[in-house]
Coordinates of C-alpha atoms in Angstrom, one line a residue:
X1 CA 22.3 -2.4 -21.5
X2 CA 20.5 -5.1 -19.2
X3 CA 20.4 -8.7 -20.2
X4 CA 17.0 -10.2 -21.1
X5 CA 14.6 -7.3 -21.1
X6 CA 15.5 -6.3 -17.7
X7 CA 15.7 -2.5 -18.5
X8 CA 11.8 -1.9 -18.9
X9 CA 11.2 -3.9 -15.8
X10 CA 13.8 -1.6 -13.3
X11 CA 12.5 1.4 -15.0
X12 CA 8.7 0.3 -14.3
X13 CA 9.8 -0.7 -10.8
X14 CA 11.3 2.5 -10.3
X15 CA 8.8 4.5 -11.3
X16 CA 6.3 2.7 -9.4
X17 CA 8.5 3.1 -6.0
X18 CA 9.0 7.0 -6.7
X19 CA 5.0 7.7 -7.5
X20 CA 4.5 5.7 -4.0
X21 CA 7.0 7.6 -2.4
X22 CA 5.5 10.5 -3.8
X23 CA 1.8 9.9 -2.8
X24 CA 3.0 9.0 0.7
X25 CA 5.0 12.3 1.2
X26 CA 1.9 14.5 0.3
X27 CA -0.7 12.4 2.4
X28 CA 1.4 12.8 5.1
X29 CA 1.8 17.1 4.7
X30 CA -2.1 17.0 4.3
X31 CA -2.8 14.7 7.3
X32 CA -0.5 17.1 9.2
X33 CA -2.2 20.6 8.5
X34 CA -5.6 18.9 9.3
X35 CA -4.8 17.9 12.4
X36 CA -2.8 21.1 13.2
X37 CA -6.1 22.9 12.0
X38 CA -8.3 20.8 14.6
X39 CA -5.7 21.2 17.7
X40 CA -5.5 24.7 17.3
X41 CA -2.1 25.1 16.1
X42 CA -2.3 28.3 14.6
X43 CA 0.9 28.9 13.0
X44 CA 0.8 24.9 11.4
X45 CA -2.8 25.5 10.4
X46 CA -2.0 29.3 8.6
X47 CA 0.4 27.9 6.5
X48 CA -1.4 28.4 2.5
X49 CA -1.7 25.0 0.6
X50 CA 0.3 25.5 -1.9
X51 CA 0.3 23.9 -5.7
X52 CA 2.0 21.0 -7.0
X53 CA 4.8 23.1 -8.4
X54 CA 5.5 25.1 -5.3
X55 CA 5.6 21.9 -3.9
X56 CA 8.0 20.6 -5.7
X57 CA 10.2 23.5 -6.1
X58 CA 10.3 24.0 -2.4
X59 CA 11.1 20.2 -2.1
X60 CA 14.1 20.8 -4.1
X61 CA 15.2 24.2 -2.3
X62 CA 15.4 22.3 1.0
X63 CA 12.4 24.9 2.7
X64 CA 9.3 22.2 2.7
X65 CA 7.5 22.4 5.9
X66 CA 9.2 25.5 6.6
X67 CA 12.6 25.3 8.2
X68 CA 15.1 22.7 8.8
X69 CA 12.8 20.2 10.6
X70 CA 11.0 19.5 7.2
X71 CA 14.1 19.9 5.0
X72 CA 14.1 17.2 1.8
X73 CA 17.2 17.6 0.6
X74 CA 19.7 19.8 -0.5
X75 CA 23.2 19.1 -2.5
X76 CA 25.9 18.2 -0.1
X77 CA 23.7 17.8 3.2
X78 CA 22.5 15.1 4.8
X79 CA 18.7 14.8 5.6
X80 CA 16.5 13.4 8.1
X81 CA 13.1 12.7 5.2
X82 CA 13.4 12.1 1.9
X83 CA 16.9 10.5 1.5
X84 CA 15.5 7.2 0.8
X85 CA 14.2 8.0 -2.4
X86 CA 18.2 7.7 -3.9
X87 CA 18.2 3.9 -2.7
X88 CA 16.3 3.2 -6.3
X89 CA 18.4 5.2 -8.6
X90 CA 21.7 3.8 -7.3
X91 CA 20.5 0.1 -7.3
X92 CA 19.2 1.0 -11.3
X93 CA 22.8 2.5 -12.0
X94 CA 24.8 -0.3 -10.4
X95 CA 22.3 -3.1 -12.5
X96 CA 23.3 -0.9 -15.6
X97 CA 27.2 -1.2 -14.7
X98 CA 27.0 -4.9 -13.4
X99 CA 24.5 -6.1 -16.4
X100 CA 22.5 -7.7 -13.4
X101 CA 19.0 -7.5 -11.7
X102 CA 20.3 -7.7 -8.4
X103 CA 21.1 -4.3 -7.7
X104 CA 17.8 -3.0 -8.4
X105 CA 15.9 -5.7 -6.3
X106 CA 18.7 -4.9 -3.5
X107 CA 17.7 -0.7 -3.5
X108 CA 14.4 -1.8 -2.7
X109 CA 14.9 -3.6 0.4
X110 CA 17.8 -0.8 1.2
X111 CA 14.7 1.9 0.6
X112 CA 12.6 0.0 3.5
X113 CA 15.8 0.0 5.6
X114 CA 17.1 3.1 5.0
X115 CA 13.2 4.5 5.4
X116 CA 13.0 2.8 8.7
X117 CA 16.3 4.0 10.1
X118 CA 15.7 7.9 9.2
X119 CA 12.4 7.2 10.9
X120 CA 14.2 6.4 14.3
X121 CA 16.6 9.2 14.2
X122 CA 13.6 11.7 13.2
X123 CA 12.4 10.2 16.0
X124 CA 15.0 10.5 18.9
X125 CA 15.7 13.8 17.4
X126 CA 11.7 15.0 17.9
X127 CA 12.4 13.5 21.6
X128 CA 15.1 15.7 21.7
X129 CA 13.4 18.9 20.5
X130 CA 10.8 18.0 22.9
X131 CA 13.3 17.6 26.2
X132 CA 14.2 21.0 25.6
X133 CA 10.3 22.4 24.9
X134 CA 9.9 20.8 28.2
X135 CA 12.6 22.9 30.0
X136 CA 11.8 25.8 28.6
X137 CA 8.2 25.3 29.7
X138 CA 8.7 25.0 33.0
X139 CA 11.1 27.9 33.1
X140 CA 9.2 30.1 31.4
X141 CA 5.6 29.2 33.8
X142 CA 8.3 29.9 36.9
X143 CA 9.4 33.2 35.4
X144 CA 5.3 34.1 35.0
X145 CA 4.8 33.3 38.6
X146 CA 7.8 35.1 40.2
X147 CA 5.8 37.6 38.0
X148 CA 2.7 37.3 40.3
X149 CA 0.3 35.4 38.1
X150 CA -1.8 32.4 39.0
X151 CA -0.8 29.3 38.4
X152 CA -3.9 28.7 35.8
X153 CA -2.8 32.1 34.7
X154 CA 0.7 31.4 34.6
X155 CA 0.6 28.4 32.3
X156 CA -1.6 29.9 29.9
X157 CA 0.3 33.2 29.9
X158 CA 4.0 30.8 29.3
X159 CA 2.3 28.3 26.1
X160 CA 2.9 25.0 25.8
X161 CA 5.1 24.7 22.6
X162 CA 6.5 21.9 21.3
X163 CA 4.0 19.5 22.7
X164 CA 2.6 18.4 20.2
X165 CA -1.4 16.6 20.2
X166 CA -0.7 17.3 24.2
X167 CA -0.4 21.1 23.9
X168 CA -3.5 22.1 23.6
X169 CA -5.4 19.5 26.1
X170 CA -2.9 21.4 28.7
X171 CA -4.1 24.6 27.7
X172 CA -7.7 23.6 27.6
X173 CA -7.3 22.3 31.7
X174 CA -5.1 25.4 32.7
X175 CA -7.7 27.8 30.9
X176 CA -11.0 26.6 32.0
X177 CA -10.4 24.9 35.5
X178 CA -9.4 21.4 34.3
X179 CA -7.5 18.8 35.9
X180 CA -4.0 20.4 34.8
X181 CA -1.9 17.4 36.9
X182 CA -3.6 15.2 34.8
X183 CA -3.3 16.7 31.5
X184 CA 0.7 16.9 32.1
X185 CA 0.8 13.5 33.0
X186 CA -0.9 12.3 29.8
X187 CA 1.7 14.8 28.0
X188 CA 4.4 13.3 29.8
X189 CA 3.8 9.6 28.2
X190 CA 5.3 11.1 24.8
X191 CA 9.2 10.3 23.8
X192 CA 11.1 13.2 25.5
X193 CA 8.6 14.4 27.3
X194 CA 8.9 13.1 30.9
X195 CA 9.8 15.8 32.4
X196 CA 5.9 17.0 32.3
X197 CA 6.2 14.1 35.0
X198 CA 7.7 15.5 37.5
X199 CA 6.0 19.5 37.1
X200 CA 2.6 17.6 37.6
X201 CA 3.3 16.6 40.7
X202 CA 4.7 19.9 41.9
X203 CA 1.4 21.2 40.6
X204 CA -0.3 19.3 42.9
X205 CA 1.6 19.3 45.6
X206 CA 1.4 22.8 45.3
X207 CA -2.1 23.2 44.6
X208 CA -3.4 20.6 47.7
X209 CA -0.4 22.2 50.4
X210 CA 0.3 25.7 49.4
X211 CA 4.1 24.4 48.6
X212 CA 6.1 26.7 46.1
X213 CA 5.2 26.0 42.7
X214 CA 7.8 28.6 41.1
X215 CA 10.8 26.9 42.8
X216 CA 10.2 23.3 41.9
X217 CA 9.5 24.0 38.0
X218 CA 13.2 25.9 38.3
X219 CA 14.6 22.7 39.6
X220 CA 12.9 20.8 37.3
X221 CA 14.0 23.1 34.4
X222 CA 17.4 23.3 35.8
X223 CA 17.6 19.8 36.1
X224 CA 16.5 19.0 32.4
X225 CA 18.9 21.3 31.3
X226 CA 21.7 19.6 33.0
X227 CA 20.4 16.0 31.5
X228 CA 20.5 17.8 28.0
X229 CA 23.9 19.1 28.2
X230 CA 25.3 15.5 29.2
X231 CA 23.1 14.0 26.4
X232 CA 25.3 16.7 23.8
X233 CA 28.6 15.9 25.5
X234 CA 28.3 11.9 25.1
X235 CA 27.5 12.7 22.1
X236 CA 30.2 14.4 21.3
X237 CA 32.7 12.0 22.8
X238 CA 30.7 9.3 20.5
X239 CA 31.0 11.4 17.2
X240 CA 34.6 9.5 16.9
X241 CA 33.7 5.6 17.6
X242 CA 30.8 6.6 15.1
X243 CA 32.4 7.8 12.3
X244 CA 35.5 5.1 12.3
X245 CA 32.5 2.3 12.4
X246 CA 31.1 4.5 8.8
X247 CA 34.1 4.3 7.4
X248 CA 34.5 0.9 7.9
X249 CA 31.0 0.2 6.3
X250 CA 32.3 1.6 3.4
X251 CA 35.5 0.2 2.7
X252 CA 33.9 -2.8 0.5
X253 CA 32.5 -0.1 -1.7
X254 CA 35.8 1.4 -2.2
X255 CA 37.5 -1.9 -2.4
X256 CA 34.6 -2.5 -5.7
X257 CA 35.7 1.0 -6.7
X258 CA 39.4 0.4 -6.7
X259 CA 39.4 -3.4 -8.4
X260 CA 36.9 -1.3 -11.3
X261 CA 39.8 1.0 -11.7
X262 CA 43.0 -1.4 -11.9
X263 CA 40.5 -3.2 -15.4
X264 CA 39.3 -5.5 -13.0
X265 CA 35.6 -7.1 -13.5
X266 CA 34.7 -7.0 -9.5
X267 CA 30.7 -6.6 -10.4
X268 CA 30.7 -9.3 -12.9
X269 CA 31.9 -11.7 -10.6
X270 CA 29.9 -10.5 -8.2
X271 CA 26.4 -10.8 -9.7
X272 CA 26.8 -13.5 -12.6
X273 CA 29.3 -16.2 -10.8
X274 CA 28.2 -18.7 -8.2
X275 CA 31.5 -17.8 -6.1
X276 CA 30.5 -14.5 -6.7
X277 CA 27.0 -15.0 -5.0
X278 CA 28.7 -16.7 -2.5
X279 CA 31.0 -14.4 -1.6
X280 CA 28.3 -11.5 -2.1
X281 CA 25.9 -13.4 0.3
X282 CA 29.2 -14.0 3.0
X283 CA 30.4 -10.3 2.8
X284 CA 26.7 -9.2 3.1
X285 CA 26.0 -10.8 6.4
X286 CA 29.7 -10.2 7.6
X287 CA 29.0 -6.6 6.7
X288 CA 25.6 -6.3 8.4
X289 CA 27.2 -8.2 11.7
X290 CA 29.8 -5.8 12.0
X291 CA 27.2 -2.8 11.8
X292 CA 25.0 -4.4 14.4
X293 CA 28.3 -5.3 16.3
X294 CA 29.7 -1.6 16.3
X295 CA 26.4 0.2 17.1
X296 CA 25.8 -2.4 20.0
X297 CA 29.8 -1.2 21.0
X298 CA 28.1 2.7 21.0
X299 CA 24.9 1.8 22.8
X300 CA 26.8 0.5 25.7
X301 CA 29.3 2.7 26.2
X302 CA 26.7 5.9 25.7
X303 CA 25.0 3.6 28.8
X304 CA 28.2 3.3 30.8
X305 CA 28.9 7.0 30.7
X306 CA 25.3 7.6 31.6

């Protein structure tokens, strides 16, 4: 039990974190089908609403948003949305174990934190998904003009998928005589998306000189292909580095683990001692210094090797 009435108040805490969490989540599926219905996504904007307990039981499955790019969570995976939401039953567990408010106000700040970093790998990952829409665009438009087509005719025939807001303002130009250069340019501005860049410009180059359209998206495509399989290899030869700085992050939890199972006290001290704050508030920064310092360790090597 928690000392002085401190049960109630993590449980209302909780509670009110979850139903935010909650109400967020669904805002954010409805926004989405909205604004797939107005920019003509088709497949986005046939999905069915579904009910609060399809919802929630496709939520649990791991199939919301349909497919892996809107998986919650699933037993024994990682996920990209969602995982925050265990921040708060953790921090309620360990104030349970170590008697102590601390934990609980701690899960909250580690929700923001943990929120904000899932964010920014949703994010490079979306940037990712979308270097390789780009390449596939501009392949796919070459392939439909060594067919013969137009070039207005070409890019309508190819799509513009995985484009996002962009897509169909590319379409629109390409379909009824727009100013196509410009439309890729203002599609190029989005994370992962520069490529578009450098296809506008051939577009116009070939479209004001008569130069060969087909051959420069190949390059380009070829090109982004190249840049995307370097991008997976450094990756690859990160994966190490990476996981040995995890590891590392966790050692103090096993360290709390191990003194728990030799009859030590390791959370009382902890989180109802003043050398126990202090050595809670030294390891904390410690902890997060190391972190920072291993991720900066990552960041320039992935920079060297580019």
């Amino acid at each position: 039990m928690l000392r002085d009435g401190a049960g109630p108040v993590a449980l209302v805490i909780a509670v009110a974190c979850v139903v935010v969490l909650v109400r967020r989540l669904r805002r954010g599926r409805a926004l989405r089908r909205r604004m797939a219905a107005v920019l003509g996504d088709s497949a986005a904007a046939g999905r069915p609403v579904r009910g609060r307990g399809a919802v929630l039981r496709e939520w649990c499955a791991g199939r919301a948003g349909g497919g892996a790019e809107g998986r919650r969570w699933r037993l024994g995976r990682r996920c990209d949305v969602g995982a925050e939401v265990w921040c708060l039953p953790a921090g309620i567990a360990l104030g349970a174990l170590g008697r102590s408010m601390l934990p609980v106000v701690a899960s909250v700040v580690a929700l923001v934190v943990v929120r904000r970093w899932l964010a920014g790998r949703a994010r490079r990952r979306a940037a990712d998904r979308r270097a390789a829409a780009v390449a596939g665009f501009c392949g796919a438009v070459a392939g439909e003009l060594r067919a013969g087509r137009q070039p207005d005719r070409a890019l309508v025939a190819a799509g513009v998928p995985g484009l996002a807001e962009a897509g169909p303002a590319v379409l629109a130009a390409a379909r009824y005589g727009g100013d196509v250069p410009g439309a890729l340019r203002v599609a190029a501005r989005q994370p992962g998306a520069e490529g578009l860049a450098g296809a506008a410009a051939c577009w116009q180059v070939a479209v004001e000189g008569g130069a060969g359209l087909a051959r420069g998206l190949e390059r380009i495509a070829a090109g982004l292909v190249a840049q995307r399989e370097q991008r997976e290899e450094l990756r690859a030869q990160l994966a190490g580095p990476r996981a040995t700085a995890s590891v590392l992050a966790l050692l103090p939890v096993g360290g709390l683990l191990m003194g728990g199972a030799l009859g030590a006290d390791p959370l009382g001290v902890l989180l109802h001692t003043p050398a126990g704050w202090g050595c809670l508030a030294v390891g904390g920064v410690l902890e997060w210094g190391g972190v920072v310092w291993t991720a900066r360790i990552v960041a320039d090597a992935a920079a060297v090797r580019k």
